[in-house]
Coordinates of C-alpha atoms and ligand atoms in Angstrom, one line a residue:
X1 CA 0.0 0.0 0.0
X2 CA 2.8 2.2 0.8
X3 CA 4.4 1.4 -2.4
X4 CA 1.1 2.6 -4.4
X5 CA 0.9 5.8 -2.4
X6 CA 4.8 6.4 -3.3
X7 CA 3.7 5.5 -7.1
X8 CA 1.3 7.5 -7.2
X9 CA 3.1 11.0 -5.7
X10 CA 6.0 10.1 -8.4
X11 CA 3.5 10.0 -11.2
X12 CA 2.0 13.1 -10.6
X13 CA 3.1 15.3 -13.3
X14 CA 3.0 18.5 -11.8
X15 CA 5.2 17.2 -9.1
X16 CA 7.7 16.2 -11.2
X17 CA 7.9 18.8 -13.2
X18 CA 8.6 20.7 -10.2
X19 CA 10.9 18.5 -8.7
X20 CA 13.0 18.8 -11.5
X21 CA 12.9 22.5 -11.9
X22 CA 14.1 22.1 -8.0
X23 CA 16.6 20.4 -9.4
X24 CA 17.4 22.2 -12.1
X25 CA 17.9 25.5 -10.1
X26 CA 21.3 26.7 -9.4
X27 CA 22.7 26.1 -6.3
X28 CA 20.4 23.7 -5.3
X29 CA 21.6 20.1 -4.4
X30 CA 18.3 18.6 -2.6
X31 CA 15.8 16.1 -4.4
X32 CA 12.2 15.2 -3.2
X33 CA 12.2 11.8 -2.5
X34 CA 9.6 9.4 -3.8
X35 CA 7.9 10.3 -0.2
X36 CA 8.3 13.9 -0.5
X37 CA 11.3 14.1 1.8
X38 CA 14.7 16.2 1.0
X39 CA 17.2 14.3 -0.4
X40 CA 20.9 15.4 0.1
X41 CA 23.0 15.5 -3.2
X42 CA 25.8 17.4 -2.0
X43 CA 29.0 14.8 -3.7
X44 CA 30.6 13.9 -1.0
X45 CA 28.2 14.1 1.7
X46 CA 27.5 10.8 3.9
X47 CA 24.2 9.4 5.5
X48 CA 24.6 12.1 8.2
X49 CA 26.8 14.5 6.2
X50 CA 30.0 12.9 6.8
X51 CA 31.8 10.4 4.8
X52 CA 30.2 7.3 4.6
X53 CA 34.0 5.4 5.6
X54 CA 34.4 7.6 8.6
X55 CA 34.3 4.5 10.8
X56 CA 37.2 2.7 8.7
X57 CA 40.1 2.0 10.8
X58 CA 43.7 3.0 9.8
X59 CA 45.3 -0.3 8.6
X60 CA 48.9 -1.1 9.8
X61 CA 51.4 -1.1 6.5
X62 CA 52.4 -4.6 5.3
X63 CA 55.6 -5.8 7.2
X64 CA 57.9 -6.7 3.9
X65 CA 56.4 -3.9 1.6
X66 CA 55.9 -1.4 4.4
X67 CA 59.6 -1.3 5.1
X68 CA 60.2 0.6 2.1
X69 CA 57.3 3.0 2.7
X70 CA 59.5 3.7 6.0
X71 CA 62.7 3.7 3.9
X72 CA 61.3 6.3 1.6
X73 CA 60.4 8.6 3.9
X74 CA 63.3 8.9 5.5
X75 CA 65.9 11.5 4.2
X76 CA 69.2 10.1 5.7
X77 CA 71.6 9.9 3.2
X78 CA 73.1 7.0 5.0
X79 CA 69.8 5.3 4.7
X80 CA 69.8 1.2 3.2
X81 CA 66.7 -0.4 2.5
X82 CA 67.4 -4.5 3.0
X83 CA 64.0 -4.9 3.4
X84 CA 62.1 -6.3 0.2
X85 CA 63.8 -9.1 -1.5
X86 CA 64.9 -7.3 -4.8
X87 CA 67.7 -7.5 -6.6
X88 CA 70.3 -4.5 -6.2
X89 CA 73.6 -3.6 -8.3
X90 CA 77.4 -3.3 -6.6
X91 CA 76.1 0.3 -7.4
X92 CA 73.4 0.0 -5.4
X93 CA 70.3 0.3 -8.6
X94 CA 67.8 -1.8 -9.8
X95 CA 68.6 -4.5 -12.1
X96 CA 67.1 -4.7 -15.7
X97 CA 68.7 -7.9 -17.0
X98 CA 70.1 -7.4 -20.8
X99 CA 68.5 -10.6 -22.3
X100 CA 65.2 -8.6 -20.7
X101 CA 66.0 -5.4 -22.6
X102 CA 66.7 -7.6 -25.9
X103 CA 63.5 -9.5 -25.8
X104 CA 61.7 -6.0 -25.3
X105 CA 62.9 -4.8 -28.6
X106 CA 62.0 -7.9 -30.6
X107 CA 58.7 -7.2 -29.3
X108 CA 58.5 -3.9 -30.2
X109 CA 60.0 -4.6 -33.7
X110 CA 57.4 -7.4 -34.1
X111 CA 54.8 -5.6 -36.3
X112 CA 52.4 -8.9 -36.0
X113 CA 52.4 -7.8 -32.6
X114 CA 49.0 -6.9 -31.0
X115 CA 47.3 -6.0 -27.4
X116 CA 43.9 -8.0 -28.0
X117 CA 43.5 -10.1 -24.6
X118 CA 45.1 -13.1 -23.6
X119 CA 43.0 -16.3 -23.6
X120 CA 41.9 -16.5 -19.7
X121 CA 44.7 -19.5 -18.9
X122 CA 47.2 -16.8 -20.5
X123 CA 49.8 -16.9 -23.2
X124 CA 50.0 -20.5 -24.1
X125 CA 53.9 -20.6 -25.2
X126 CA 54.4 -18.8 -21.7
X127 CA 52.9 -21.9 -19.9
X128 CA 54.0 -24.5 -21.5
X129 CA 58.0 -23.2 -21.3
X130 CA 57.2 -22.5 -17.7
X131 CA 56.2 -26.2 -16.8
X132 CA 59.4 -27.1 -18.5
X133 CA 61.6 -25.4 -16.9
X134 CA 60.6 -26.4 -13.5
X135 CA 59.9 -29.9 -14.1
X136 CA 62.4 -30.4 -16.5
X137 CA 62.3 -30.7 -20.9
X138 CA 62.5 -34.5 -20.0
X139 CA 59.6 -34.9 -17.5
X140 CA 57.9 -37.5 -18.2
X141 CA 54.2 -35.6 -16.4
X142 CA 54.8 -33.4 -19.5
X143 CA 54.9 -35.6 -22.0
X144 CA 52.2 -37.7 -21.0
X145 CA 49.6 -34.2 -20.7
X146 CA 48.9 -34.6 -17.0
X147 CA 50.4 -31.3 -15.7
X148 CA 47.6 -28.1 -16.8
X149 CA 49.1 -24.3 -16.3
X150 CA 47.7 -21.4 -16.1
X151 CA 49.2 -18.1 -16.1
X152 CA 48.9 -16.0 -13.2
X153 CA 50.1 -12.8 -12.0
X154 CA 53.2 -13.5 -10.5
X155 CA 53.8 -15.6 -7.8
X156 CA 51.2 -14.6 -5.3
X157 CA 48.5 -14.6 -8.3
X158 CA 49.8 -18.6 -8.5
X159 CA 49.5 -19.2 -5.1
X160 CA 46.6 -17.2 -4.6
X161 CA 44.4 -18.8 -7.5
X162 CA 45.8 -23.0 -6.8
X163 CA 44.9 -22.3 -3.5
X164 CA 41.1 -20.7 -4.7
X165 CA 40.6 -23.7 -6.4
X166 CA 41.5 -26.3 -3.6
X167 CA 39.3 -24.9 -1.5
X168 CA 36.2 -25.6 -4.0
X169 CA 37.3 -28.8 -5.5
X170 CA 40.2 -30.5 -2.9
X171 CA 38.3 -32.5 0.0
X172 CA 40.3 -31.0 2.4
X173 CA 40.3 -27.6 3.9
X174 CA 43.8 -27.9 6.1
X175 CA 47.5 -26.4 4.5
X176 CA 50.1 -26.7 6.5
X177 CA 52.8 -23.9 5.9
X178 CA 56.5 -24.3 7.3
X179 CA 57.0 -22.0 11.3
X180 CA 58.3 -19.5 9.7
X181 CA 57.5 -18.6 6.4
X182 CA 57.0 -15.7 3.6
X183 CA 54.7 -13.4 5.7
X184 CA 52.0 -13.3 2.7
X185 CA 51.5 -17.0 2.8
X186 CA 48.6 -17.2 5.6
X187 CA 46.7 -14.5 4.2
X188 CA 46.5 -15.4 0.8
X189 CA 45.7 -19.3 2.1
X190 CA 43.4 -18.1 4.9
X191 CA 41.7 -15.3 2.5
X192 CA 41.6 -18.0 -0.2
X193 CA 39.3 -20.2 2.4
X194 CA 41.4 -22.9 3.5
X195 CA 42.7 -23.6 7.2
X196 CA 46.2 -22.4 8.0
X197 CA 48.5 -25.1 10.1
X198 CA 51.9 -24.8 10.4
X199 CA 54.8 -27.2 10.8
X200 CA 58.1 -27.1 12.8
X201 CA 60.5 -25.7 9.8
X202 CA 63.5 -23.5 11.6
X203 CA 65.6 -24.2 14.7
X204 CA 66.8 -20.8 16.4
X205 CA 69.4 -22.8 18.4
X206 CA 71.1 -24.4 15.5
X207 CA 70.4 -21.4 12.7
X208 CA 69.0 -24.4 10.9
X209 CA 66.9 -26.8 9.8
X210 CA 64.3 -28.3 12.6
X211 CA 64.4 -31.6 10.5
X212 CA 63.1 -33.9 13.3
X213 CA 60.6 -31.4 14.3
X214 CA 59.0 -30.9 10.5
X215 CA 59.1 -34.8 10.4
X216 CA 57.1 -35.3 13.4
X217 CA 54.6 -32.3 12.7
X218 CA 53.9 -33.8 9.4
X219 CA 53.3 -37.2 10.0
X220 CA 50.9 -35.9 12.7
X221 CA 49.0 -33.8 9.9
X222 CA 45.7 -35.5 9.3
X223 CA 45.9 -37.7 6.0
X224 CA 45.5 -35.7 2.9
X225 CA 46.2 -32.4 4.3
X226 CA 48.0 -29.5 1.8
X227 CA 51.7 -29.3 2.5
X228 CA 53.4 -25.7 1.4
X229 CA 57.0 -26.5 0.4
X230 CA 59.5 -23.6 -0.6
X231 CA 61.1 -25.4 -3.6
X232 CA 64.2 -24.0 -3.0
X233 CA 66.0 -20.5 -0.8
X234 CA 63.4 -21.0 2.0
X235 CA 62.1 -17.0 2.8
X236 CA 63.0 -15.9 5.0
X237 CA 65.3 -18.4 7.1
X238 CA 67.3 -19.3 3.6
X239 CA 67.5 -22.8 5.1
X240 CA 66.7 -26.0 2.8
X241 CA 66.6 -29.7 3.9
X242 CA 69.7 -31.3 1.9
X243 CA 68.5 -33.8 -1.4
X244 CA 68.4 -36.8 1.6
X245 CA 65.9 -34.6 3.1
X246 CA 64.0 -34.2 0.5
X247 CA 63.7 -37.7 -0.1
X248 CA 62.9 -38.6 3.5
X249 CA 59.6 -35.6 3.4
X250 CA 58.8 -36.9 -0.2
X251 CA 58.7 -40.6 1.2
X252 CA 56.7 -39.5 4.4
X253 CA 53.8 -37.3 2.3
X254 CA 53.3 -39.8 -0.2
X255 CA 52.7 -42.6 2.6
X256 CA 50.0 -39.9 4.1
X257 CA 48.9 -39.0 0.9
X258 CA 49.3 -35.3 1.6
X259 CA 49.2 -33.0 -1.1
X260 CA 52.4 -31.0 -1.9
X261 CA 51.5 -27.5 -3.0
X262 CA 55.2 -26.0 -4.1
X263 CA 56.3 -22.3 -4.2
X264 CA 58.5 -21.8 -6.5
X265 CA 60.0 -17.8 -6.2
X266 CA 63.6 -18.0 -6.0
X267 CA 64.7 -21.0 -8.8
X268 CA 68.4 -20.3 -10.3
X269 CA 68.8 -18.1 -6.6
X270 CA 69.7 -20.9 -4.7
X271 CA 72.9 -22.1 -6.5
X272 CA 72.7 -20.0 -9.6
X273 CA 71.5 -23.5 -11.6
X274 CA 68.3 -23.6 -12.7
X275 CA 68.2 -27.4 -12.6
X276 CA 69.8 -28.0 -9.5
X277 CA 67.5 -25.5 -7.9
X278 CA 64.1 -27.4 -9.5
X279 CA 65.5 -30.8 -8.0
X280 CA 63.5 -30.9 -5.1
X281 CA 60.2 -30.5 -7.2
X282 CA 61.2 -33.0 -9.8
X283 CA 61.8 -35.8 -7.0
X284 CA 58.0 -35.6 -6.5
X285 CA 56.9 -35.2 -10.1
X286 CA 59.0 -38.1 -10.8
X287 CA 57.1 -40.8 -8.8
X288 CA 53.8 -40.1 -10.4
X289 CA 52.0 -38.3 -7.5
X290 CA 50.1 -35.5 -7.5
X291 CA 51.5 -31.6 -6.7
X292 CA 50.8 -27.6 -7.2
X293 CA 53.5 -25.2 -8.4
X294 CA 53.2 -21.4 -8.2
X295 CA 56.1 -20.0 -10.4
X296 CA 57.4 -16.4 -10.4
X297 CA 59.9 -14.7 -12.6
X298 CA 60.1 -12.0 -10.5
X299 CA 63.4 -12.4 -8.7
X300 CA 65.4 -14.6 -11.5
X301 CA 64.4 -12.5 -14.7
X302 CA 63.8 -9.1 -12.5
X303 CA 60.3 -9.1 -13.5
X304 CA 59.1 -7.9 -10.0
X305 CA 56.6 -5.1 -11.4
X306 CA 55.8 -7.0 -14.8
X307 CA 53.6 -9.6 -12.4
X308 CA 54.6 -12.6 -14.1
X309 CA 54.2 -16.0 -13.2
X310 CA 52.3 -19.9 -13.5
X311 CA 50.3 -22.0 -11.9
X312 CA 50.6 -25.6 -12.9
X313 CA 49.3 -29.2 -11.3
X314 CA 50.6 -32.2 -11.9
X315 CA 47.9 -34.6 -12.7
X316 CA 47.6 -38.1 -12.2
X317 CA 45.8 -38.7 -15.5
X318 CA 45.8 -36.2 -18.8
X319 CA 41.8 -36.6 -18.6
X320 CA 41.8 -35.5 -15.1
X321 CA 44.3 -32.5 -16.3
X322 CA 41.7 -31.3 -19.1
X323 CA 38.8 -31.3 -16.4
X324 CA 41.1 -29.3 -13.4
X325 CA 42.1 -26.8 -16.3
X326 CA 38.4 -25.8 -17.2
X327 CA 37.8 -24.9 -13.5
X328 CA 41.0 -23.2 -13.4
X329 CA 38.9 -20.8 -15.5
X330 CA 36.3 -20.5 -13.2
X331 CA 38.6 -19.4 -10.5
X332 CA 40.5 -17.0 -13.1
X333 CA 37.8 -15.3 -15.0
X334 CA 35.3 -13.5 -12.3
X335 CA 38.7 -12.7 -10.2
X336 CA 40.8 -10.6 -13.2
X337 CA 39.4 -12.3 -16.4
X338 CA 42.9 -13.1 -18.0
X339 CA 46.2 -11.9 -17.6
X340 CA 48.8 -9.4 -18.9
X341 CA 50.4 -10.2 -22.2
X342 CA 53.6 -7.8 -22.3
X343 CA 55.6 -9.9 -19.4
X344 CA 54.5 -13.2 -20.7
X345 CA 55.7 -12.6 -24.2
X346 CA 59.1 -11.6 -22.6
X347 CA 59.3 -14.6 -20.6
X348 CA 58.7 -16.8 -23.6
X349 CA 61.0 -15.0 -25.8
X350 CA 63.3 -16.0 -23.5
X351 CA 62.7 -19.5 -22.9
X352 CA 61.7 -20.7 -26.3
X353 CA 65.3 -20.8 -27.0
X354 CA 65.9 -23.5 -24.3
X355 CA 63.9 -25.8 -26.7
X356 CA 65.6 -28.2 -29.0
X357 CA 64.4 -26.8 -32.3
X358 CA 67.2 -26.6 -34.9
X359 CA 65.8 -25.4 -37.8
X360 CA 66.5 -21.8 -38.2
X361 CA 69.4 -19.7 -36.9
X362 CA 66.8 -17.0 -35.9
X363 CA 66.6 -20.3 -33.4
X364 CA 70.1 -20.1 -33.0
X365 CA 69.4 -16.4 -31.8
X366 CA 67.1 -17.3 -29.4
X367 CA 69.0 -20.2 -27.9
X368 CA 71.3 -17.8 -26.8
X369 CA 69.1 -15.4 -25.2
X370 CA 68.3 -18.3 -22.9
X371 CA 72.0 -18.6 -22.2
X372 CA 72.5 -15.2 -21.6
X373 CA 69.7 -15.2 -19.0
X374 CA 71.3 -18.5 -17.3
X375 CA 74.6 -16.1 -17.4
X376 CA 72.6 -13.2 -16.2
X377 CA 71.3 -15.1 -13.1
X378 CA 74.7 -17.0 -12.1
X379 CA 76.0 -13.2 -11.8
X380 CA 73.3 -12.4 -9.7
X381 CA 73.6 -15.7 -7.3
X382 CA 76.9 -15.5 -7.4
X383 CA 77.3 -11.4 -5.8
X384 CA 74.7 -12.3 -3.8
X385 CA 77.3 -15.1 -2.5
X386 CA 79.9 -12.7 -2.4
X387 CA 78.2 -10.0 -0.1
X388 CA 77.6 -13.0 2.3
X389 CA 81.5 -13.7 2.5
X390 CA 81.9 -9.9 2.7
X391 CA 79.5 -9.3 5.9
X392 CA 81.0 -12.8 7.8
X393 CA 84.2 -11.3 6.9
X394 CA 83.3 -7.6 8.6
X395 CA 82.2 -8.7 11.2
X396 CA 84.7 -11.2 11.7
X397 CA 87.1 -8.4 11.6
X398 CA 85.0 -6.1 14.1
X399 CA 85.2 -9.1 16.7
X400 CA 81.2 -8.7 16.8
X401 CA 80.2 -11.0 19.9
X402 CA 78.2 -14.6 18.5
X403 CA 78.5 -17.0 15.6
X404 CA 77.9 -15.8 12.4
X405 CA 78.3 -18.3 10.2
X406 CA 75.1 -18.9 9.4
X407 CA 75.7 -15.4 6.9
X408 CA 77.1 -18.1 4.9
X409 CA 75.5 -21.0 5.5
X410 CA 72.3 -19.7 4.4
X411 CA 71.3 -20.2 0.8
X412 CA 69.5 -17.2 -1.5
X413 CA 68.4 -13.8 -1.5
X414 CA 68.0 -13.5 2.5
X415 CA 69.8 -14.1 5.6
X416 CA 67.8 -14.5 8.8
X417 CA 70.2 -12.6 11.3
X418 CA 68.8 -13.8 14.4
X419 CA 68.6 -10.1 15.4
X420 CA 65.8 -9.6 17.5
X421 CA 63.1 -6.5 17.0
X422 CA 64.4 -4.1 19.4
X423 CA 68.1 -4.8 17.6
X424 CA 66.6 -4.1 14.5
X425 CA 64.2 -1.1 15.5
X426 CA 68.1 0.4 16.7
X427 CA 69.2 -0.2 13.7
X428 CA 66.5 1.5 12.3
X429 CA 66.7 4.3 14.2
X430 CA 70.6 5.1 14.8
X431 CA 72.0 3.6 11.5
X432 CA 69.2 3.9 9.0
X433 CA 69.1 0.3 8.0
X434 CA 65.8 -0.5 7.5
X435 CA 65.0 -4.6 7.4
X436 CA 62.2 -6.7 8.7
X437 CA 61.7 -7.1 12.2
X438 CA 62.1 -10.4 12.1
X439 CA 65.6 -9.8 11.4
X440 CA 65.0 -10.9 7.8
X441 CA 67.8 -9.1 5.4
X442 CA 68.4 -8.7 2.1
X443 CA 71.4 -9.1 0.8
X444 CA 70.6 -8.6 -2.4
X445 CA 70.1 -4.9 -1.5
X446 CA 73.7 -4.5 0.1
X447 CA 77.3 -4.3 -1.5
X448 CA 80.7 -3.1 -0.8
X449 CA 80.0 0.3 0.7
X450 CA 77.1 -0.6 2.3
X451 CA 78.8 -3.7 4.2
X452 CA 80.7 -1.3 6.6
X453 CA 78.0 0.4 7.9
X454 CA 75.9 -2.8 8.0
X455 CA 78.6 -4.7 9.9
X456 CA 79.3 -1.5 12.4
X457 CA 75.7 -1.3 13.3
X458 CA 75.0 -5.1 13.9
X459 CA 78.2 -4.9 16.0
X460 CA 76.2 -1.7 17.8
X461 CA 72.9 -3.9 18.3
X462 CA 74.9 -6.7 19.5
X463 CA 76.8 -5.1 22.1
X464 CA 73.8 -2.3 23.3
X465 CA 70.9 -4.5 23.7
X466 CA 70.7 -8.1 24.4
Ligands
KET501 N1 56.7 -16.7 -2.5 C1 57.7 -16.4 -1.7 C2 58.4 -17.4 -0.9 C3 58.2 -15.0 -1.7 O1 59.2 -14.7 -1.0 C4 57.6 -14.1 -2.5 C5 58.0 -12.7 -2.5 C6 56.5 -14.5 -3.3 C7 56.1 -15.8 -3.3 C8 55.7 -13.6 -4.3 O2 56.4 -12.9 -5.2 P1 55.7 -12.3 -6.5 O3 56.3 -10.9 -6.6 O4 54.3 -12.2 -6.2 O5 56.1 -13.2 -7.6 N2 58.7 -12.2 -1.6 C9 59.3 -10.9 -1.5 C10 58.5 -9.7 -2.0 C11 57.1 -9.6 -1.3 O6 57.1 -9.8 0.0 O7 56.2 -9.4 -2.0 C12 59.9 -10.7 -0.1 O8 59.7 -11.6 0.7 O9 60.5 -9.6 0.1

């Protein structure tokens, strides 16, 4: 009844008429509602005249990404940001790799070249030279079409999207993640809808690995659960289990059928091989089981901001593949529809050339773009590798109380100081090294000038406050 009455005020002609006149009228920002009341049309103006987000609460800044907010702001000239894992010069810059800038250009020269959208699984060259160079041009999963991949935006996207589709078609809701791990992991797992666990990983004592302790916690994880493996440079202890160790978790998950879900973020980091660095993955491809891989070509092709990377899983049948991929879809298309074409196409320009094709020597050309990269990232591992030596050695030299050889022990872009928070917040504050306050450094982001002043305020932290 109340809806007639409104009906009929609205229709009345002459009301109309006048309400839009009202309207009409400079200066004037009220309507007559349907029930002749004002309505406020003033742009910005809330329910009660304020904004309508008044109550929304200041959110604290991310704890990896945030540590460059801080780092910006700060106008020391001293200032080093080892905070983010990115890759920095010996002069200090970021790092656009050569065989990058070369693909670019044939790109650009390509005049067949166009920006109509990708299919919603991505570039199709892209994901098939991904899945090979993590499980290997050999694997056997390839061949016989049981491994589906997806394109994603960059690592996270991967992890982000497997772990979307687990939680609608995976019977179990559990993941277990490694104590610690990459801050961003139980968010995008917990936002994704699945149960975060974790399981022993890191041993404070030793700097090391907690091997007994990640055995126990797993074969205490309920039958089936999601296991998240770093595939290699562990972020942020930079601690892997030896191949031995490997073997020993593969053996253990496959007799409780839990289901590996790998992240893959750092391959050709670890040891500056690209092979060696995949061989953890390939030992559990290789005995026919069932796994997720989230890929990034952030780190090893300095893609960070390009947002490149795949999703693949390993099938146990090539009909089962075909049926995973179409709900892969599902995930991808109401999320961001399909993915970004320029990274993609840079990644495959670079990796086509790993394939055997000997026809042409365009090929040729290409093959050694592929080598160049493999160059490229050696160089990178291998300063990375050097500014470890370099910090052991200055602080070594400074007599700074405690063992350090963990500095080079560890293995990839981080090294996990032990330094508690206050330590680092003094750091922070008297030196201007910004970090995470986990203790968590880059050392990607140091080199020879900045080692000093590193090495003089660790021995500061040290000896001030315990
Ligand atoms: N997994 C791990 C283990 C990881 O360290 C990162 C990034 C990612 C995935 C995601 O990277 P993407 O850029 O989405 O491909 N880690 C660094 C950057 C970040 O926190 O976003 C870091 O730990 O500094």
């Amino acid at each position: 009844m109340g809806n007639e009455n409104a009906r009929d005020q609205s229709s009345s002609p002459g009301r109309r008429l006048a309400t839009l006149a009202r309207h009409l009228s400079v200066g004037d920002t009220s309507l007559i509602s349907s029930r002749g009341e004002a309505i406020n049309t003033a742009p910005t103006a809330g329910f009660h005249g304020g904004s309508v987000f008044a109550n929304v609460a200041q959110a604290p800044e991310d704890p990896i990404l945030g540590v460059t907010v801080a780092y910006n702001k700060d106008p020391s000239p001293m200032k080093v940001n080892l905070g983010v894992g990115a890759y920095r010069t010996e002069e200090g810059k970021p790092l656009v790799l050569n065989v990058v800038k070369k693909a670019e250009k044939m790109l650009l020269n390509n005049p067949s070249r166009v920006k109509e959208y990708l299919p919603i699984t991505g570039l199709a060259d892209f994901n098939k030279l991904s899945a090979k160079l993590i499980f290997g041009a050999d694997s056997r999963a390839i061949q016989e079409n049981r491994v589906t991949t997806v394109q994603c935006l960059s690592g996270t996207g991967s992890l982000r999207v497997g772990a979307e589709f687990l939680a609608r078609h995976y019977n179990k809701r559990a993941i277990f993640i490694p104590q610690p791990t990459w801050g961003n992991h139980p968010k995008v797992f917990t936002l994704a809808g699945l149960s975060v666990k974790t399981y022993r990983y890191y041993d404070p004592k030793t700097r090391g690995l907690n091997f007994q302790g990640l055995l126990e916690d797993l074969n205490m994880a309920p039958s089936g659960a999601i296991v998240l493996l770093h595939a290699c440079a562990h972020n942020p202890t930079g601690v892997d289990p030896t191949l031995d160790q490997w073997e020993q978790i593969r053996r253990l998950m496959r007799s409780k059928s839990l289901l590996p879900f790998f992240d893959s973020a750092y391959q050709g980091f670890a040891s500056g091989n690209l092979d060696a660095d995949a061989q953890s993955v390939r030992m559990f491809v290789a005995d026919g089981g069932e796994c997720l891989m989230a890929q990034s070509y952030a780190k090893n092709m300095g893609l960070y901001g390009e947002r490149v990377g795949a999703l693949s899983i390993v099938c146990e049948s090539a009909d089962v593949a075909v049926k995973v991929e179409s709900q892969l879809k599902l995930v991808i298309r109401p999320m961001y529809s399909n993915p970004p074409i320029h990274g993609a196409s840079i990644v495959a320009t670079i990796l086509k050339d790993s394939s055997v094709d000997k026809a042409y020597v365009f090929l040729c050309f290409l093959r050694e773009m592929y080598r160049e990269w493999t160059i490229e990232l050696k160089a990178m591992a291998n300063r990375i590798i050097s500014m470890r030596q370099q910090l052991f050695n200055a602080l070594s030299a400074r007599g700074t109380p405690g063992d350090w050889s963990h500095i080079i022990k560890q293995i990839g872009m981080f090294t996990f100081t032990g330094l508690n928070k206050e330590q680092v917040s003094f750091m922070t504050r008297e030196y201007h090294i910004y970090m995470t306050s986990d203790g968590r450094i880059s050392m990607a982001g140091l080199n020879t000038k900045t080692i000093p002043h590193l090495a003089d305020a660790i021995h500061a932290a040290v000896n001030r406050i315990k």
